Short mmCIF file of C-alpha atoms in Angstrom, two decimals:
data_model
loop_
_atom_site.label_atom_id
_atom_site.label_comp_id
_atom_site.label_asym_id
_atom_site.label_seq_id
_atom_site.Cartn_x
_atom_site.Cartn_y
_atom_site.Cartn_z
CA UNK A 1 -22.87 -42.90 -13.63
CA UNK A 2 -19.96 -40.39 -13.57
CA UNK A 3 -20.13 -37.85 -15.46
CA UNK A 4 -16.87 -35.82 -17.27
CA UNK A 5 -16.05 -31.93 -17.58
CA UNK A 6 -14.01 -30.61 -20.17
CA UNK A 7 -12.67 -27.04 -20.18
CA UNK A 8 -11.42 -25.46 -23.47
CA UNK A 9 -9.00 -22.00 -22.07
CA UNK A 10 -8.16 -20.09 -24.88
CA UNK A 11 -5.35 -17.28 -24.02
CA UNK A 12 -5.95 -13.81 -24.79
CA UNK A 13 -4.81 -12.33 -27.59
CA UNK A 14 -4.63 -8.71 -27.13
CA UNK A 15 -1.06 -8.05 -25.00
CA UNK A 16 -1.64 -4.23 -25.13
CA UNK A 17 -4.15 -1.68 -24.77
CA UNK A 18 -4.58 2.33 -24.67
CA UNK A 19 -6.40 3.46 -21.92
CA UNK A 20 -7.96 7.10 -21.44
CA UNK A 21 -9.22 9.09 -18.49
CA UNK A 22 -9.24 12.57 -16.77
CA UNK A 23 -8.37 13.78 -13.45
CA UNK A 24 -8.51 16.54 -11.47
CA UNK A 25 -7.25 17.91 -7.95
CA UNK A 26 -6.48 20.84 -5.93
CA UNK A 27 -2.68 20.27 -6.15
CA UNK A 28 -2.14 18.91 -9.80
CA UNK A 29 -5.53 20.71 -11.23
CA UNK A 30 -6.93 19.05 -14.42
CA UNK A 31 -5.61 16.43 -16.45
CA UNK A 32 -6.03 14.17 -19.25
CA UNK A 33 -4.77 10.71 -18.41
CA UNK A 34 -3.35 8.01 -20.84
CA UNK A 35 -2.37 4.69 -20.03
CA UNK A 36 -0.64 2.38 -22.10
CA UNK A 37 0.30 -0.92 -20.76
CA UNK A 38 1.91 -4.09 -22.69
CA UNK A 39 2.12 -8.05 -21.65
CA UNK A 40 5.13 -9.83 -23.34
CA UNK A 41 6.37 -7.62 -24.68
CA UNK A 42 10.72 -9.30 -24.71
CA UNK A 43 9.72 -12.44 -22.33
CA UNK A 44 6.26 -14.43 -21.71
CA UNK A 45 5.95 -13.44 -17.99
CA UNK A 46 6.90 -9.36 -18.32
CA UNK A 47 4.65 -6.26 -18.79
CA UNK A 48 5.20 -2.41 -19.41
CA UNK A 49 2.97 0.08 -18.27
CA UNK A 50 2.91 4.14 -18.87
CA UNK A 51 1.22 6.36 -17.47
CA UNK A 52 1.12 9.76 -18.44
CA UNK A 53 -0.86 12.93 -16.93
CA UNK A 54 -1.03 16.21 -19.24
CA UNK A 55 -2.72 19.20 -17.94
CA UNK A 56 -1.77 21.96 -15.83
CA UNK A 57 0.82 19.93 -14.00
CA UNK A 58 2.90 17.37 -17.00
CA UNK A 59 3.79 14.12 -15.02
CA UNK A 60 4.77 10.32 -16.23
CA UNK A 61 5.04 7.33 -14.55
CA UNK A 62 6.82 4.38 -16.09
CA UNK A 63 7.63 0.53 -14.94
CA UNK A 64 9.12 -2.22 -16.65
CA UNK A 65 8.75 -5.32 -14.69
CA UNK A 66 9.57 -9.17 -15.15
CA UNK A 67 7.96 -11.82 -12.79
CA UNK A 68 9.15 -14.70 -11.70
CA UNK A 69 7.54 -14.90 -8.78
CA UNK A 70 8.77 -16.71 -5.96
CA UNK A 71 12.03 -16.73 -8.08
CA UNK A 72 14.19 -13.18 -8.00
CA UNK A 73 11.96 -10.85 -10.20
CA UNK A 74 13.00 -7.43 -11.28
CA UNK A 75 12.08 -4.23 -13.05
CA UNK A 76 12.91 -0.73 -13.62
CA UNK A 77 10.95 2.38 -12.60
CA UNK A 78 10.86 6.42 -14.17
CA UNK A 79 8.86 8.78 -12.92
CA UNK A 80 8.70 12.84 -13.22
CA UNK A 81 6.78 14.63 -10.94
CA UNK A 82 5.87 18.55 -10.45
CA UNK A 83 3.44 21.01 -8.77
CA UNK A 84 3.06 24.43 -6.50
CA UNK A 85 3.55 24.44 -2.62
CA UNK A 86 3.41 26.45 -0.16
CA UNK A 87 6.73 25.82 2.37
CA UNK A 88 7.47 27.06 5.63
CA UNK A 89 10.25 29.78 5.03
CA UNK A 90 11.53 32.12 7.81
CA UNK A 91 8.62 31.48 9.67
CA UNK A 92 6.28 32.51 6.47
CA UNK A 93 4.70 30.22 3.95
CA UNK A 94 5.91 30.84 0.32
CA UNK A 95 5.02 29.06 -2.83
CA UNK A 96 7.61 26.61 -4.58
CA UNK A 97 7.39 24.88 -7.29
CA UNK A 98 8.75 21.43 -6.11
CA UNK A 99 10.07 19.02 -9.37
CA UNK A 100 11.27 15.45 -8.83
CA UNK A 101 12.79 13.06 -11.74
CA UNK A 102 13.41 9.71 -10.03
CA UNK A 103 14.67 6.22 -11.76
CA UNK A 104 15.50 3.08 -10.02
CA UNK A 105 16.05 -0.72 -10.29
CA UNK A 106 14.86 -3.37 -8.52
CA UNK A 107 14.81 -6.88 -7.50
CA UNK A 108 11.80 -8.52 -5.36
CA UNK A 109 9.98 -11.81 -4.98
CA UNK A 110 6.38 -12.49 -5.18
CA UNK A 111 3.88 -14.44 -3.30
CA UNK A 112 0.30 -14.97 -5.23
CA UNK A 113 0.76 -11.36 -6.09
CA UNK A 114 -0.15 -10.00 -2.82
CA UNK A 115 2.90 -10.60 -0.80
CA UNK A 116 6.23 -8.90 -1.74
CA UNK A 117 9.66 -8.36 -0.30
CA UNK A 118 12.59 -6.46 -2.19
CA UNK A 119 15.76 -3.99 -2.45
CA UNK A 120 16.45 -1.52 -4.97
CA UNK A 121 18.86 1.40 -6.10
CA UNK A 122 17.48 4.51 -6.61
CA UNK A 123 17.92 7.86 -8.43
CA UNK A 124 16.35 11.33 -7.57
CA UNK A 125 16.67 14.45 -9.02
CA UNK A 126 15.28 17.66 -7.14
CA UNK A 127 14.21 20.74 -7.98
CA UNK A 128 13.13 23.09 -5.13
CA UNK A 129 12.53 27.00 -6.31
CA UNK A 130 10.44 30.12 -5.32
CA UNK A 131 9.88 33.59 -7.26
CA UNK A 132 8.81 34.82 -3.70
CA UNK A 133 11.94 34.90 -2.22
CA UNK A 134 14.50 36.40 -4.85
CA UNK A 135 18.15 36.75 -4.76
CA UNK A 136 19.17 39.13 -7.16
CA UNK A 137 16.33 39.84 -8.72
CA UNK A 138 16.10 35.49 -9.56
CA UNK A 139 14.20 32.85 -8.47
CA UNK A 140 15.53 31.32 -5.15
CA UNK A 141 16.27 27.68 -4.49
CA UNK A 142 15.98 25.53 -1.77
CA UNK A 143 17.63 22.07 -3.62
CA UNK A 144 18.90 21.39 -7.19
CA UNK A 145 20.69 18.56 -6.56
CA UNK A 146 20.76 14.84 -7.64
CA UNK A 147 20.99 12.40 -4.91
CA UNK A 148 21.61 8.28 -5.05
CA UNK A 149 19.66 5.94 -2.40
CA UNK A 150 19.24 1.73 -1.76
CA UNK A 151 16.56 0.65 -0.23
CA UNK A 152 14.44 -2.33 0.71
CA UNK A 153 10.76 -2.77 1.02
CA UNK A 154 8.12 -5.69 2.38
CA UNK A 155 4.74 -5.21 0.78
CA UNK A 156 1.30 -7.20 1.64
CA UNK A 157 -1.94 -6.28 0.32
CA UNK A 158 -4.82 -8.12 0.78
CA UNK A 159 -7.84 -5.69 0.23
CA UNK A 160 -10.60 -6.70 -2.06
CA UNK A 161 -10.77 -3.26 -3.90
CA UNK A 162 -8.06 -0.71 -4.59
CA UNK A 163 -10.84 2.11 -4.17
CA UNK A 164 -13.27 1.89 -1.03
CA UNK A 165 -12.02 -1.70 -0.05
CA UNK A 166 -14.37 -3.39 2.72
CA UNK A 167 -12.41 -5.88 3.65
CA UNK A 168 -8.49 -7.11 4.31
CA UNK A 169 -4.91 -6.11 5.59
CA UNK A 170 -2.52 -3.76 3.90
CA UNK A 171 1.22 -3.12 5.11
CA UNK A 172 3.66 -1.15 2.86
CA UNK A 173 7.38 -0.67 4.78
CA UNK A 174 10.58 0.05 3.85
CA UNK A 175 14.04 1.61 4.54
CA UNK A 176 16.11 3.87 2.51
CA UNK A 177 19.94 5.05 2.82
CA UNK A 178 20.80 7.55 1.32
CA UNK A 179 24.50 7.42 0.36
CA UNK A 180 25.22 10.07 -2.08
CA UNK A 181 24.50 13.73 -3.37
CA UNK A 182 25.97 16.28 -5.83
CA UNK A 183 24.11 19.22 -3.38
CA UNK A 184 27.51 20.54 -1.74
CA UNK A 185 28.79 21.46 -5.06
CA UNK A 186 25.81 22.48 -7.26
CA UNK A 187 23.75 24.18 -4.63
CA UNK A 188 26.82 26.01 -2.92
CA UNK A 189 26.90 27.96 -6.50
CA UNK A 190 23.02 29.17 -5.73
CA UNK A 191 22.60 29.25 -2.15
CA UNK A 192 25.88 30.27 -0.42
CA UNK A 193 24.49 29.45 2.84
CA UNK A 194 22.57 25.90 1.89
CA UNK A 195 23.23 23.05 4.10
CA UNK A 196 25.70 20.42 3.48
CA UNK A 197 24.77 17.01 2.33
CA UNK A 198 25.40 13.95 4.65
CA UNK A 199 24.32 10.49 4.65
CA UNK A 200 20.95 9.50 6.33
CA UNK A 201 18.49 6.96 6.78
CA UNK A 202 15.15 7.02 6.69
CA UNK A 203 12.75 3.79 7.96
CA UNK A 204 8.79 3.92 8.29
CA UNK A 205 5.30 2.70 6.54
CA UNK A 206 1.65 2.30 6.22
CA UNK A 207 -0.25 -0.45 8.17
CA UNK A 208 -4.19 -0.71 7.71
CA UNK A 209 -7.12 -3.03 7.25
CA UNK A 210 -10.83 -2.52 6.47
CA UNK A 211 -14.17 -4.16 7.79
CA UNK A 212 -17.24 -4.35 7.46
CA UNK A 213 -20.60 -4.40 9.54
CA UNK A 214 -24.32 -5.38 7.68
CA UNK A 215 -22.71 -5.26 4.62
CA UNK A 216 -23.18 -1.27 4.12
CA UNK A 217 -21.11 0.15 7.38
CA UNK A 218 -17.02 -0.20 6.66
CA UNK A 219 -14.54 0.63 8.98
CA UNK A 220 -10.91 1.41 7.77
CA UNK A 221 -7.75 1.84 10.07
CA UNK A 222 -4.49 3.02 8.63
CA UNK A 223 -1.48 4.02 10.70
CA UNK A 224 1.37 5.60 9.24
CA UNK A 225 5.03 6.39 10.53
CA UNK A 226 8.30 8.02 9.35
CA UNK A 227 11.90 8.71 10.75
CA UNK A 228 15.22 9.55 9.65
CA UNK A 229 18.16 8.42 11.22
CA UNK A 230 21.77 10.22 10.83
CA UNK A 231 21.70 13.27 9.72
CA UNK A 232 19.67 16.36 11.11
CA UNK A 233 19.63 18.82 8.63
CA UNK A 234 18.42 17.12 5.16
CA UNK A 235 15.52 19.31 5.47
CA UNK A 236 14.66 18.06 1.75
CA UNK A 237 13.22 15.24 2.92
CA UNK A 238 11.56 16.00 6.13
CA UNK A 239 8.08 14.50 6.03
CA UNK A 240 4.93 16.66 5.35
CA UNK A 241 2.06 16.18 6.44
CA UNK A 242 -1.33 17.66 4.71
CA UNK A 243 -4.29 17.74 2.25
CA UNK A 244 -6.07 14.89 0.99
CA UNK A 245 -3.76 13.43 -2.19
CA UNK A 246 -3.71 9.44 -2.87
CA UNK A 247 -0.65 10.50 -5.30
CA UNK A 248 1.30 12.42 -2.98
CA UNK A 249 5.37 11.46 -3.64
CA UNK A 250 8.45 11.18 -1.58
CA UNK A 251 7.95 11.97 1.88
CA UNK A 252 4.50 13.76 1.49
CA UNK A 253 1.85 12.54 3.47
CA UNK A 254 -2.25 13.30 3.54
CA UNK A 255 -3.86 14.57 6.67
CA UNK A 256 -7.42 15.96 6.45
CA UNK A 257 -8.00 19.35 8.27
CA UNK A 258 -4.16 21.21 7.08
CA UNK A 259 -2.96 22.49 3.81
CA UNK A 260 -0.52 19.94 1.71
CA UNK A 261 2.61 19.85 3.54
CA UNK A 262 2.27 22.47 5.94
CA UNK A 263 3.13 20.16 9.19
CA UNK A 264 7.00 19.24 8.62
CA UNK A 265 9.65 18.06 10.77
CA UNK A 266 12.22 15.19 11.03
CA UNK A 267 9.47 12.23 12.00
CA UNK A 268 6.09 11.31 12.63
CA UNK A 269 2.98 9.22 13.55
CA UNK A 270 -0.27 9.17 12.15
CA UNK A 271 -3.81 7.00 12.76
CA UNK A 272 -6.47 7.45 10.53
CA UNK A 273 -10.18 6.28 11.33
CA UNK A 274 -12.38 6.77 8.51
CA UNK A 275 -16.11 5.38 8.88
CA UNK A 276 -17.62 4.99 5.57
CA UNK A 277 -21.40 3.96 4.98
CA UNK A 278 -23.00 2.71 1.64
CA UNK A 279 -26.05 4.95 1.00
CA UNK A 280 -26.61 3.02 -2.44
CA UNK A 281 -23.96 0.67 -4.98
CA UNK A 282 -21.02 2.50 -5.56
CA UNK A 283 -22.50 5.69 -3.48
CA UNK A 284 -20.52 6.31 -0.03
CA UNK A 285 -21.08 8.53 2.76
CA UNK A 286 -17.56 9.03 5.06
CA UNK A 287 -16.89 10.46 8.67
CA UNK A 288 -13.02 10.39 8.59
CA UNK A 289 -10.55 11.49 11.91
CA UNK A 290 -7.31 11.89 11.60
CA UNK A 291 -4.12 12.35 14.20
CA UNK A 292 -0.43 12.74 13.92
CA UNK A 293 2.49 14.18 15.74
CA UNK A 294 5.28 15.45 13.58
CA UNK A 295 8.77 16.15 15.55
CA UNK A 296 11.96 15.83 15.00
CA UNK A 297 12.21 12.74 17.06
CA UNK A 298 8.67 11.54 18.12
CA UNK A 299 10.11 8.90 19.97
CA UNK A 300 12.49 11.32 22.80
CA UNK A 301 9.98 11.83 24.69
CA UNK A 302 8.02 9.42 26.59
CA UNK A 303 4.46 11.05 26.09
CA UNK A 304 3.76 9.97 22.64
CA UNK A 305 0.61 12.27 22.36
CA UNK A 306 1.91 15.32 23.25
CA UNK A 307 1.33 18.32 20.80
CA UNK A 308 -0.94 15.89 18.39
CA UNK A 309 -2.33 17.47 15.66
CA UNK A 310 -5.95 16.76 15.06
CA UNK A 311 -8.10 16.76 12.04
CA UNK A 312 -11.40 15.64 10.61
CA UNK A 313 -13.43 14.99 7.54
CA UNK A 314 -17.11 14.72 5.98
CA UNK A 315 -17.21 13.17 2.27
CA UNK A 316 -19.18 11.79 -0.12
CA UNK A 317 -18.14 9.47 -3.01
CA UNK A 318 -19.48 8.23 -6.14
CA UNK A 319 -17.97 5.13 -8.10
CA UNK A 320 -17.98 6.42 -12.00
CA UNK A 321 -16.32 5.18 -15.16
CA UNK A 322 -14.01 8.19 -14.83
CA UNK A 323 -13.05 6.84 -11.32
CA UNK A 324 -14.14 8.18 -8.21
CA UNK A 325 -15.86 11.53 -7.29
CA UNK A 326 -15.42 12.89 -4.02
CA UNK A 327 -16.25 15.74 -2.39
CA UNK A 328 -14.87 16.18 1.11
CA UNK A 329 -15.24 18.97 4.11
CA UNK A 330 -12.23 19.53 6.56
CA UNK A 331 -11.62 21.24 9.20
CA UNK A 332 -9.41 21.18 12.34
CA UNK A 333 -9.90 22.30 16.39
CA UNK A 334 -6.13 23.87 16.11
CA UNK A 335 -6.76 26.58 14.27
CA UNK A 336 -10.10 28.47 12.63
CA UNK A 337 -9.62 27.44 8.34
CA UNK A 338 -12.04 25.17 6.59
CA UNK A 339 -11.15 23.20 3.60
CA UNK A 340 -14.10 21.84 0.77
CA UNK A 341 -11.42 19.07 -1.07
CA UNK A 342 -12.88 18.09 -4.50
CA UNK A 343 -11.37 15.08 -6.55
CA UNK A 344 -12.25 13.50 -9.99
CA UNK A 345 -10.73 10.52 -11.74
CA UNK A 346 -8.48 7.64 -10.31
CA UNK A 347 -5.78 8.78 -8.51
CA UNK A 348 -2.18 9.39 -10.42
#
């Protein structure tokens, strides 16, 4: 005799919740983290979500988003962003203190919300400024200049954990023209001899996927590459390469065995192999190796290894309600410094 199932769904409720965390890193420090995010809030497929970091280092990050899936979707995205650097000046390091206020709109379409493809207009404002170098008697800047960029991006991610994933592909690429800038006439006024704003194009991404052996040993491969097309001297937004961030912005880049951002140029092209081994649940034990070559056209000459920069790392992670904690050593063969990285929280 057959027999019948009946299944009673009852929807949710709650459309919003407060969230609250801490975080802390070498290059933002400590932070309190709050989280706010709200379902249906003006349509029934459309959610808002807020994310706010105060600490040492003030940051937001806000999106507005409506989806329609495989039908055109959209959304709107704010962000403000700021922290210390050391940049290659005259041949020296200085410290800057690097600020970026970025807004944008977008339109994209959805596949079983893994799959994404889109184009956008973007926003930026930039702050670039050191008290080590002063003019004057003032502060010195590199950039204080707004500048305007479209762009268009193809996102798949298909790992089974946003933190210490063991299995599935992830590809994140995208191109961006940038078409307009106010530096010629705002920076002029601060730095007589800055250089002029012209349009460029930038193309690159992240390509990875993870694997794993006996159900404890996972292997993760990401490759990562940047270049700019046009216009040589928009030294802004040269890539740099360095530290150990998940929240690094713009053209930032992590690469265990350097200081954030110390390897800059034009382009670049990164693998990272990172061996990680499950001592117990939610304990890990990592071997990570790193390469890259940063130029400012990796692809002029034939010999796509030459001058690669090399670095590696030993870690150890725990899985906590705060998030992860990780403790990393790094070190590189090209030169003689030693790095312990320490992180606490999820990464914002």
């Amino acid at each position: 005799k057959g027999k019948k199932l009946e299944l009673v769904v009852q929807e949710d409720d709650v459309n919003s919740y407060l969230r609250f965390g801490l975080h802390y890193d070498l290059l933002y420090k400590s932070a309190v983290l709050l989280n706010y995010n709200h379902k249906k809030l003006l349509t029934q497929n459309d959610e808002l979500s807020l994310d706010v970091g105060i600490g040492d280092k003030i940051r937001y990050d806000f999106q507005y988003f409506v989806d329609n899936g495989l039908l055109p979707s959209y959304g709107v995205k704010s962000r403000y962003n700021t922290f210390n650097n050391d940049f290659l000046y005259d041949a020296d390091l200085i410290n800057v203190r690097y600020a970026d206020f970025t807004n944008s709109f977008f339109l994209q379409t959805t596949m079983d919300k893994k799959f994404a493809i889109g184009v956008g207009v973007e926003q930026k404002k930039i702050e670039i400024k050191s008290s080590n170098v002063l003019s004057n008697g003032q502060e010195t800047f590199f950039d204080d200049s707004n500048y305007i960029n479209t762009y268009a991006f193809l996102k798949l991610d298909t790992y089974n954990k946003e933190m210490f994933p063991t299995k599935g592909f992830y590809a994140d690429v995208g191109l961006k023209w940038f078409v307009w800038s106010d530096r010629n006439d705002k920076l002029s006024r601060l730095v007589p001899d800055s250089e002029p704003f012209q349009q460029f194009s930038q193309a690159g991404g992240t390509l990875g996927f993870a694997t794993t052996f006996y159900n404890k040993l996972t292997f993760q491969y990401t490759s990562q590459a940047g270049y700019t097309l046009g216009d040589k001297t928009s030294l802004m937004f040269n890539y740099r390469l360095g530290g150990y961030n998940q929240n690094y912005i713009n053209n930032f880049k992590p690469f265990y065995g350097y200081e954030t951002g110390v390897l800059s140029d034009q382009s670049f092209l990164k693998s990272e192999f990172n061996f990680r081994y499950q001592v117990i649940e939610k304990h890990y034990a990592s071997f990570i190796a790193n390469y890259a070559r940063v130029d400012e056209d990796v692809f002029s000459d034939p010999n796509l290894f030459k001058n690669t920069k090399s670095g590696y790392a030993l870690g150890y992670s725990v899985e906590t309600f705060l998030g992860p904690v990780e403790l990393k050593y790094t070190w590189s063969p090209d030169h003689k410094e030693k790095y312990w990285l320490f992180n606490l929280g999820f990464w914002f």
